[in-house]
Amino acid sequence: MVDTGSAVDFLSNPILWGVVLVVLLIAFLMIRYRIGKPDEALIVTGSFLGKEGIKILKNSGTFVIPIVQKAHKLSLLTHKLEIGTPEVYTEQGVPIKASATVLVKVGNSTESIKTAAEQYLGKSTGELEDEAQEVLEGHLRAILGTMTVEAIYKNRDDFAEQVQEVASTDLKKMGLEIVSFTIKDVSDSNGYLDALGRPQIAEVKKNAEVAESNALRETRIKQAENEQLAQHEEIRRQTEIAEATKDMALKQAQYKQEREVADAKAEQIAVGEQMKVQLIEQEKNIEIQEKQAELTEKELNATVRKKAEADKYVVEQNALADKAREIARAQAEAEKVKLAAQAEAERIEKLGSADAERIAKVGQAEAESREKMAIALTKLNEAGILMEFIKVLPEIAKEVNAPLSNIDKVVSFGGNDGLQSMGEAGLARTFDTIKETTGLDLVGLINDTMSTKQGNKELVQVVSESTGSHQPTTDPIE
């Protein structure tokens, strides 16, 4: 069963009734509120709209009171009209035809919309276009009759402006306006327009032919110039290629020359470095030889010097003793001869002055001879000293060359003379040492003896035989 008490309570609820009324009011307002589109005008007619009883709205909306007001919509879109005329006689009496394309629409002003609404609100779009087309064609024919063919043909824009200006007045009374007016074609059936165009066509053709001829001439000239420029460019290019080839050949030759010079310098540097190495090796060998010579000299000074000094002392003492004996004997004999000569002279003096003088001269000569003999004996004693030294000279030479005998192999520069020079240098230093320590110049004594051509041949032979020494094997370096 339905709870009647609950239903009564629901219907008697004032809040609920208020909500229902608000919803119904909103729905009513939404239904009665009219909004116009951008391409249309909203026209409201009826009561409560002032004296005129009409309200025109664009791009806005309004509430239309039911029963007393009504809303209408008027399109503001453009309408395209194709208009044309039959043959119309111009001012010159020449029949011509004209056609045009026109765009018309309801004016944007409130007055134009009101006028168009009054005339076309209840009509269709086709009726509006037919009426506008008739008005435009009538004015087109009227304007054609007031102009010449030449003016229409040459100044179509002026012709269109005149038609548009005259037709706009009547269209404005209809609430319409011309958006665009364009003349499409003007023609005639008698060839008048063709005749007008022939001179121009001929002129145009002539100008075209002249222009074409000039163009051909200029083309040929340009072609010739281009060919000449191309030839010049080809010659220039060939010249550049030849110059580039020449430059490349010169650079290659220069590079080859520089490379050969660099190779020669490198080879020269290498040879120089090799020679430097050889010189360094030679310098080292010389240093080794010098050190060996110094070592030999030191060994000689250490081993031979004392023995040489002892032998020298013995030789000197023996030589001095022999010299003293010979000098004493020679002096005694000389004194004896002198005394005998004096005695003989005295005896002869007694015999006679002439014989005495002769005998004295003979005695004097004999005394001088004896004195020279004593001097010779003195020198012979120096030679005797030399003979005593020569006896021990082989031993001295042997001791000097003893260090060299211990060397198995010596590499010398310049042949075998180097080693022989080392031996001679050692013997010469020995003679110098004897001279410095004893004052006895053996070299000078030997030279004096060797310079004597006669009387000392045996002594010279002994000295020559005593200078031999042992030498190690050598490998000469050329």
Coordinates of C-alpha atoms in Angstrom, one line a residue:
M1 CA 0.0 0.0 0.0
V2 CA 1.1 3.6 -0.7
D3 CA 1.9 5.6 2.3
T4 CA -0.5 8.5 1.7
G5 CA 0.9 10.4 4.7
S6 CA 4.4 10.6 3.1
A7 CA 2.9 11.8 -0.2
V8 CA 1.0 14.5 1.5
D9 CA 4.1 15.6 3.3
F10 CA 6.1 15.7 0.1
L11 CA 3.5 17.8 -1.7
S12 CA 3.2 20.2 1.2
N13 CA 7.0 20.8 1.3
P14 CA 7.6 24.5 0.2
I15 CA 11.3 24.0 -0.4
L16 CA 10.6 21.3 -2.9
W17 CA 8.1 23.5 -4.7
G18 CA 10.6 26.3 -4.8
V19 CA 13.2 24.1 -6.4
V20 CA 10.8 22.9 -9.0
L21 CA 9.7 26.4 -9.9
V22 CA 13.4 27.5 -10.3
V23 CA 14.1 24.6 -12.7
L24 CA 11.0 25.4 -14.7
L25 CA 11.9 29.1 -14.9
I26 CA 15.4 28.3 -16.1
A27 CA 14.1 26.0 -18.7
F28 CA 11.6 28.6 -19.9
L29 CA 14.3 31.3 -20.1
M30 CA 16.6 29.0 -22.1
I31 CA 13.8 28.3 -24.5
R32 CA 12.8 31.9 -25.0
Y33 CA 16.4 33.4 -25.2
R34 CA 17.5 34.0 -28.8
I35 CA 21.2 34.5 -29.9
G36 CA 22.1 35.5 -33.5
K37 CA 25.0 34.0 -35.5
P38 CA 27.9 36.0 -36.9
D39 CA 26.6 35.8 -40.4
E40 CA 23.0 36.8 -39.6
A41 CA 21.1 39.5 -37.9
L42 CA 18.5 38.9 -35.2
I43 CA 15.3 40.9 -35.6
V44 CA 12.7 41.0 -32.8
T45 CA 9.3 42.4 -33.4
G46 CA 6.2 42.9 -31.1
S47 CA 5.2 44.8 -28.0
F48 CA 7.5 46.5 -25.5
L49 CA 10.0 47.5 -28.3
G50 CA 9.4 51.2 -28.6
K51 CA 7.6 53.2 -31.1
E52 CA 8.9 51.3 -34.1
G53 CA 8.1 47.9 -32.6
I54 CA 11.4 46.4 -33.9
K55 CA 14.7 45.5 -32.4
I56 CA 17.8 44.6 -34.5
L57 CA 20.7 42.7 -33.0
K58 CA 24.1 41.5 -34.4
N59 CA 26.5 39.1 -32.6
S60 CA 24.4 39.2 -29.4
G61 CA 21.2 37.7 -27.8
T62 CA 17.9 38.8 -26.2
F63 CA 15.0 37.4 -24.3
V64 CA 11.9 37.1 -26.4
I65 CA 8.7 37.4 -24.5
P66 CA 6.2 34.8 -25.5
I67 CA 3.0 35.7 -27.1
V68 CA 3.8 39.5 -27.4
Q69 CA 7.2 39.2 -29.2
K70 CA 8.6 37.2 -32.1
A71 CA 12.2 36.7 -33.3
H72 CA 13.4 36.6 -37.0
K73 CA 16.8 35.9 -38.5
L74 CA 18.1 37.7 -41.7
S75 CA 21.2 36.3 -43.5
L76 CA 24.1 38.6 -44.0
L77 CA 25.9 36.3 -46.5
T78 CA 26.9 37.5 -50.0
H79 CA 25.0 36.6 -53.1
K80 CA 26.8 36.0 -56.5
L81 CA 24.9 37.4 -59.5
E82 CA 25.8 36.8 -63.2
I83 CA 24.4 39.7 -65.2
G84 CA 24.4 40.4 -68.9
T85 CA 22.8 42.5 -71.6
P86 CA 21.5 41.8 -75.1
E87 CA 23.0 44.0 -77.8
V88 CA 22.8 47.6 -76.6
Y89 CA 23.5 50.6 -78.8
T90 CA 26.3 52.8 -77.6
E91 CA 26.6 56.5 -77.9
Q92 CA 28.0 55.9 -81.4
G93 CA 25.1 53.6 -82.4
V94 CA 27.2 50.5 -82.4
P95 CA 25.4 47.5 -80.8
I96 CA 27.5 45.7 -78.3
K97 CA 27.0 43.1 -75.5
A98 CA 28.4 43.2 -71.9
S99 CA 28.5 40.7 -69.1
A100 CA 29.6 41.0 -65.5
T101 CA 29.9 39.3 -62.1
V102 CA 28.5 41.0 -59.1
L103 CA 28.6 40.2 -55.4
V104 CA 25.8 41.7 -53.3
K105 CA 24.7 41.4 -49.7
V106 CA 22.5 43.0 -47.0
G107 CA 24.1 46.1 -45.7
N108 CA 25.8 46.0 -42.3
S109 CA 24.2 49.2 -40.9
T110 CA 21.1 48.9 -38.8
E111 CA 19.2 51.0 -41.3
S112 CA 20.1 48.7 -44.2
I113 CA 19.2 45.6 -42.1
K114 CA 15.8 47.2 -41.2
T115 CA 15.2 48.1 -44.9
A116 CA 16.1 44.6 -46.1
A117 CA 13.9 43.1 -43.4
E118 CA 11.0 45.1 -44.4
Q119 CA 11.4 44.0 -48.1
Y120 CA 12.8 40.5 -48.0
L121 CA 12.1 39.0 -44.5
G122 CA 9.2 37.0 -45.9
K123 CA 10.8 36.3 -49.3
S124 CA 13.2 33.6 -50.4
T125 CA 16.8 34.1 -51.3
G126 CA 16.1 33.5 -55.0
E127 CA 13.6 36.3 -55.1
L128 CA 16.1 38.7 -53.5
E129 CA 18.8 37.7 -56.1
D130 CA 16.3 38.1 -59.0
E131 CA 15.3 41.6 -58.0
A132 CA 18.9 42.7 -57.5
Q133 CA 19.9 41.2 -60.9
E134 CA 17.2 43.1 -62.7
V135 CA 18.3 46.4 -61.1
L136 CA 21.9 45.8 -62.0
E137 CA 21.2 44.8 -65.6
G138 CA 19.1 47.9 -66.1
H139 CA 21.8 50.2 -64.9
L140 CA 24.4 48.3 -67.0
R141 CA 22.4 48.9 -70.2
A142 CA 21.9 52.5 -69.2
I143 CA 25.6 53.1 -68.8
L144 CA 26.4 51.3 -72.1
G145 CA 24.2 53.7 -73.9
T146 CA 26.1 56.7 -72.6
M147 CA 29.7 55.6 -73.5
T148 CA 31.6 55.0 -76.7
V149 CA 32.9 51.6 -77.7
E150 CA 36.5 52.8 -77.5
A151 CA 35.9 54.1 -73.9
I152 CA 34.2 50.8 -72.9
Y153 CA 37.0 48.8 -74.5
K154 CA 39.9 50.7 -73.2
N155 CA 38.6 51.7 -69.7
R156 CA 36.7 48.8 -68.3
D157 CA 37.5 49.8 -64.8
D158 CA 35.9 53.2 -65.3
F159 CA 32.9 51.5 -66.9
A160 CA 32.5 49.2 -64.0
E161 CA 32.8 52.0 -61.5
Q162 CA 30.1 54.0 -63.2
V163 CA 27.7 51.1 -63.2
Q164 CA 28.5 50.3 -59.6
E165 CA 28.0 54.0 -58.6
V166 CA 24.6 54.3 -60.3
A167 CA 23.3 50.9 -59.1
S168 CA 24.4 51.4 -55.5
T169 CA 21.8 54.1 -55.0
D170 CA 18.9 51.8 -56.0
L171 CA 20.3 48.8 -54.1
K172 CA 20.7 50.9 -51.0
K173 CA 17.0 51.6 -51.1
M174 CA 16.5 47.8 -51.1
G175 CA 18.9 47.4 -48.0
L176 CA 21.6 45.9 -50.3
E177 CA 25.1 46.9 -51.1
I178 CA 27.6 45.9 -53.9
V179 CA 30.6 44.1 -52.6
S180 CA 32.3 43.5 -56.0
F181 CA 31.5 44.5 -59.6
T182 CA 33.6 43.0 -62.4
I183 CA 33.1 43.3 -66.2
K184 CA 33.6 39.9 -67.7
D185 CA 33.2 40.5 -71.4
V186 CA 32.4 43.2 -74.0
S187 CA 31.6 41.9 -77.5
D188 CA 29.8 42.8 -80.7
S189 CA 28.5 40.8 -83.7
N190 CA 29.7 43.3 -86.4
G191 CA 33.4 43.0 -85.9
Y192 CA 33.8 46.5 -84.6
L193 CA 35.9 45.6 -81.7
D194 CA 38.0 43.4 -83.9
A195 CA 38.6 46.3 -86.3
L196 CA 39.6 48.4 -83.3
G197 CA 42.1 45.8 -82.3
R198 CA 43.6 45.2 -85.7
P199 CA 45.9 48.3 -85.7
Q200 CA 46.9 47.5 -82.2
I201 CA 47.4 43.9 -83.1
A202 CA 49.4 44.8 -86.2
E203 CA 51.5 47.2 -84.1
V204 CA 51.9 44.6 -81.5
K205 CA 52.8 42.0 -84.1
K206 CA 55.3 44.4 -85.7
N207 CA 56.8 45.3 -82.4
A208 CA 56.8 41.6 -81.6
E209 CA 58.6 40.8 -84.9
V210 CA 61.1 43.7 -84.4
A211 CA 61.6 42.6 -80.8
E212 CA 62.1 39.0 -82.0
S213 CA 64.6 40.2 -84.6
N214 CA 66.4 42.3 -82.1
A215 CA 66.3 39.4 -79.7
L216 CA 67.8 37.1 -82.4
R217 CA 70.4 39.7 -83.2
E218 CA 71.3 40.2 -79.6
T219 CA 71.2 36.4 -79.1
R220 CA 73.7 35.9 -82.0
I221 CA 75.9 38.8 -80.7
K222 CA 75.7 37.4 -77.2
Q223 CA 76.5 33.9 -78.6
A224 CA 79.5 35.3 -80.5
E225 CA 80.6 37.2 -77.4
N226 CA 80.1 34.1 -75.3
E227 CA 82.1 32.0 -77.8
Q228 CA 84.9 34.7 -77.8
L229 CA 84.8 34.7 -74.0
A230 CA 84.9 31.0 -74.0
Q231 CA 87.9 30.9 -76.3
H232 CA 89.6 33.5 -74.1
E233 CA 88.8 31.5 -71.0
E234 CA 90.1 28.4 -72.7
I235 CA 93.3 30.1 -73.7
R236 CA 93.6 31.5 -70.1
R237 CA 92.9 28.1 -68.7
Q238 CA 95.5 26.4 -71.0
T239 CA 98.0 29.2 -70.1
E240 CA 97.3 28.6 -66.4
I241 CA 97.7 24.8 -66.9
A242 CA 101.0 25.4 -68.7
E243 CA 102.2 27.8 -66.0
A244 CA 101.1 25.3 -63.3
T245 CA 103.0 22.5 -65.1
K246 CA 106.1 24.7 -65.4
D247 CA 105.9 25.7 -61.8
M248 CA 105.4 22.1 -60.8
A249 CA 108.5 21.1 -62.9
L250 CA 110.5 23.9 -61.4
K251 CA 109.4 22.9 -57.9
Q252 CA 110.2 19.3 -58.6
A253 CA 113.7 20.2 -59.9
Q254 CA 114.2 22.5 -56.9
Y255 CA 113.1 19.8 -54.6
K256 CA 115.4 17.3 -56.3
Q257 CA 118.3 19.7 -56.0
E258 CA 117.5 20.4 -52.4
R259 CA 117.3 16.7 -51.7
E260 CA 120.6 16.0 -53.4
V261 CA 122.2 18.9 -51.5
A262 CA 120.7 17.5 -48.3
D263 CA 121.9 14.0 -49.1
A264 CA 125.4 15.4 -49.9
K265 CA 125.5 17.3 -46.7
A266 CA 124.3 14.3 -44.7
E267 CA 127.0 12.2 -46.4
Q268 CA 129.6 14.9 -45.7
I269 CA 128.5 15.0 -42.1
A270 CA 128.6 11.2 -41.9
V271 CA 132.1 11.2 -43.4
G272 CA 133.1 14.0 -41.1
E273 CA 131.8 12.1 -38.1
Q274 CA 133.6 9.0 -39.3
M275 CA 136.8 11.0 -39.6
K276 CA 136.2 12.5 -36.2
V277 CA 135.9 8.9 -34.8
Q278 CA 139.2 8.0 -36.6
L279 CA 140.9 11.1 -35.3
I280 CA 139.6 10.3 -31.8
E281 CA 141.0 6.7 -32.1
Q282 CA 144.3 8.1 -33.4
E283 CA 144.4 10.6 -30.5
K284 CA 143.7 7.8 -28.1
N285 CA 146.5 5.6 -29.7
I286 CA 148.8 8.6 -29.4
E287 CA 147.9 9.1 -25.8
I288 CA 148.5 5.4 -25.2
Q289 CA 151.9 5.6 -26.9
E290 CA 152.7 8.7 -24.9
K291 CA 151.7 7.0 -21.7
Q292 CA 153.8 4.0 -22.7
A293 CA 156.7 6.2 -23.4
E294 CA 156.3 8.0 -20.0
L295 CA 156.1 4.6 -18.4
T296 CA 159.2 3.4 -20.2
E297 CA 161.0 6.6 -19.2
K298 CA 160.0 6.1 -15.6
E299 CA 161.1 2.5 -15.7
L300 CA 164.4 3.6 -17.3
N301 CA 164.9 6.2 -14.7
A302 CA 164.1 3.6 -12.0
T303 CA 166.2 0.7 -13.3
V304 CA 168.9 2.1 -15.6
R305 CA 169.8 5.4 -14.1
K306 CA 171.6 4.1 -11.0
K307 CA 173.5 1.5 -12.9
A308 CA 174.4 4.1 -15.5
E309 CA 175.7 6.4 -12.8
A310 CA 177.8 3.7 -11.3
D311 CA 179.2 2.7 -14.6
K312 CA 179.9 6.3 -15.5
Y313 CA 181.7 6.8 -12.2
V314 CA 183.9 3.8 -12.8
V315 CA 184.6 4.9 -16.4
E316 CA 185.3 8.5 -15.3
Q317 CA 187.7 7.4 -12.6
N318 CA 189.6 5.0 -14.9
A319 CA 189.7 7.6 -17.6
L320 CA 190.9 10.3 -15.3
A321 CA 193.6 8.0 -13.9
D322 CA 194.8 7.1 -17.4
K323 CA 194.7 10.7 -18.5
A324 CA 196.7 11.8 -15.5
R325 CA 199.3 9.1 -16.1
E326 CA 199.6 10.0 -19.8
I327 CA 199.7 13.7 -19.1
A328 CA 202.4 13.3 -16.5
R329 CA 204.4 11.0 -18.8
A330 CA 204.0 13.4 -21.7
Q331 CA 205.0 16.4 -19.6
A332 CA 208.0 14.5 -18.3
E333 CA 209.2 13.6 -21.7
A334 CA 208.6 17.1 -23.0
E335 CA 210.5 18.6 -20.1
K336 CA 213.3 16.0 -20.6
V337 CA 213.5 16.9 -24.3
K338 CA 213.4 20.6 -23.5
L339 CA 216.2 20.3 -21.0
A340 CA 218.2 18.2 -23.4
A341 CA 217.6 20.7 -26.2
Q342 CA 218.7 23.5 -23.9
A343 CA 221.9 21.6 -22.9
E344 CA 222.6 20.9 -26.5
A345 CA 222.0 24.5 -27.4
E346 CA 224.4 25.7 -24.8
R347 CA 226.9 23.2 -26.1
I348 CA 226.4 24.2 -29.7
E349 CA 226.4 27.9 -28.7
K350 CA 229.8 27.3 -27.6
L351 CA 230.7 25.7 -30.9
G352 CA 229.4 28.6 -32.9
S353 CA 226.5 30.9 -33.1
A354 CA 225.4 29.7 -36.5
D355 CA 225.4 26.1 -35.7
A356 CA 223.9 26.8 -32.3
E357 CA 221.0 28.7 -33.8
R358 CA 220.4 25.8 -36.2
I359 CA 220.6 23.2 -33.6
A360 CA 218.3 25.4 -31.3
K361 CA 215.7 25.5 -34.0
V362 CA 215.8 21.8 -34.5
G363 CA 215.5 21.2 -30.8
Q364 CA 212.6 23.7 -30.6
A365 CA 210.8 21.9 -33.4
E366 CA 211.3 18.6 -31.7
A367 CA 210.0 20.1 -28.5
E368 CA 206.9 21.4 -30.2
S369 CA 206.4 18.0 -31.8
R370 CA 206.6 16.4 -28.4
E371 CA 204.1 18.9 -27.0
K372 CA 201.6 18.2 -29.8
M373 CA 202.1 14.5 -29.2
A374 CA 201.3 15.1 -25.5
I375 CA 198.1 16.9 -26.6
A376 CA 197.3 14.0 -28.9
L377 CA 197.8 11.6 -26.1
T378 CA 195.5 13.7 -24.0
K379 CA 192.8 13.5 -26.6
L380 CA 193.6 9.8 -27.0
N381 CA 192.8 9.5 -23.3
E382 CA 189.4 11.1 -23.9
A383 CA 188.9 8.5 -26.5
G384 CA 189.9 6.0 -24.0
I385 CA 187.2 7.2 -21.7
L386 CA 184.8 6.8 -24.6
M387 CA 186.1 3.3 -25.2
E388 CA 185.4 2.4 -21.6
F389 CA 181.9 3.8 -22.0
I390 CA 181.4 1.9 -25.2
K391 CA 182.2 -1.3 -23.5
V392 CA 179.2 -0.9 -21.2
L393 CA 177.0 0.8 -23.9
P394 CA 175.4 -2.6 -25.0
E395 CA 174.3 -3.3 -21.5
I396 CA 172.8 0.2 -21.2
A397 CA 171.0 -0.2 -24.5
K398 CA 169.7 -3.6 -23.4
E399 CA 168.3 -2.2 -20.1
V400 CA 166.7 0.8 -22.0
N401 CA 164.9 -1.5 -24.4
A402 CA 164.1 -4.2 -21.9
P403 CA 160.5 -2.8 -21.3
L404 CA 159.9 -2.8 -25.1
S405 CA 160.9 -6.5 -25.3
N406 CA 157.9 -7.3 -23.0
I407 CA 155.5 -5.9 -25.6
D408 CA 154.1 -8.6 -27.9
K409 CA 152.5 -6.3 -30.5
V410 CA 152.5 -2.6 -31.0
V411 CA 150.2 -0.8 -33.5
S412 CA 152.1 2.2 -34.9
F413 CA 151.1 4.9 -37.4
G414 CA 153.6 5.7 -40.2
G415 CA 155.4 2.3 -40.4
N416 CA 158.1 0.7 -38.3
D417 CA 160.0 3.9 -37.8
G418 CA 157.9 4.7 -34.8
L419 CA 159.1 1.9 -32.6
Q420 CA 162.7 2.6 -33.6
S421 CA 162.2 6.2 -32.7
M422 CA 161.0 5.1 -29.2
G423 CA 164.2 3.1 -28.7
E424 CA 166.4 6.0 -29.9
A425 CA 164.5 8.4 -27.7
G426 CA 165.0 6.2 -24.6
L427 CA 168.8 6.0 -25.3
A428 CA 168.9 9.8 -25.9
R429 CA 167.2 10.5 -22.6
T430 CA 169.9 8.2 -20.9
F431 CA 172.7 10.3 -22.4
D432 CA 170.9 13.5 -21.2
T433 CA 170.6 12.0 -17.7
I434 CA 174.4 11.2 -17.6
K435 CA 175.2 14.7 -18.8
E436 CA 173.0 16.4 -16.2
T437 CA 174.3 14.2 -13.3
T438 CA 178.1 14.0 -14.2
G439 CA 178.7 16.8 -16.7
L440 CA 180.2 14.3 -19.2
D441 CA 178.8 15.0 -22.7
L442 CA 179.0 11.6 -24.3
V443 CA 177.0 12.7 -27.3
G444 CA 179.4 15.5 -28.1
L445 CA 182.4 13.1 -27.5
I446 CA 180.9 10.5 -29.9
N447 CA 180.2 13.2 -32.5
D448 CA 183.8 14.5 -32.3
T449 CA 185.0 10.9 -32.6
M450 CA 182.7 10.1 -35.5
S451 CA 183.7 13.3 -37.3
T452 CA 187.3 12.2 -37.5
K453 CA 187.9 10.6 -40.8
Q454 CA 191.2 9.0 -40.2
G455 CA 192.8 7.5 -37.1
N456 CA 189.6 6.5 -35.3
K457 CA 188.0 4.1 -37.8
E458 CA 188.1 1.2 -35.3
L459 CA 186.5 3.3 -32.7
V460 CA 183.7 4.4 -35.1
Q461 CA 183.1 0.8 -36.0
V462 CA 182.8 -0.2 -32.3
V463 CA 180.3 2.6 -31.7
S464 CA 178.2 1.6 -34.7
E465 CA 178.1 -2.0 -33.6
S466 CA 177.2 -1.1 -30.1
T467 CA 174.0 0.7 -31.0
G468 CA 171.9 -2.4 -31.9
S469 CA 168.9 -3.3 -29.7
H470 CA 166.0 -5.8 -29.4
Q471 CA 162.7 -4.6 -31.0
P472 CA 159.4 -6.2 -30.7
T473 CA 157.3 -7.1 -33.8
T474 CA 155.1 -4.3 -35.1
D475 CA 152.2 -4.0 -37.4
P476 CA 152.5 -0.7 -39.2
I477 CA 149.4 1.2 -40.1
E478 CA 149.6 3.0 -43.4

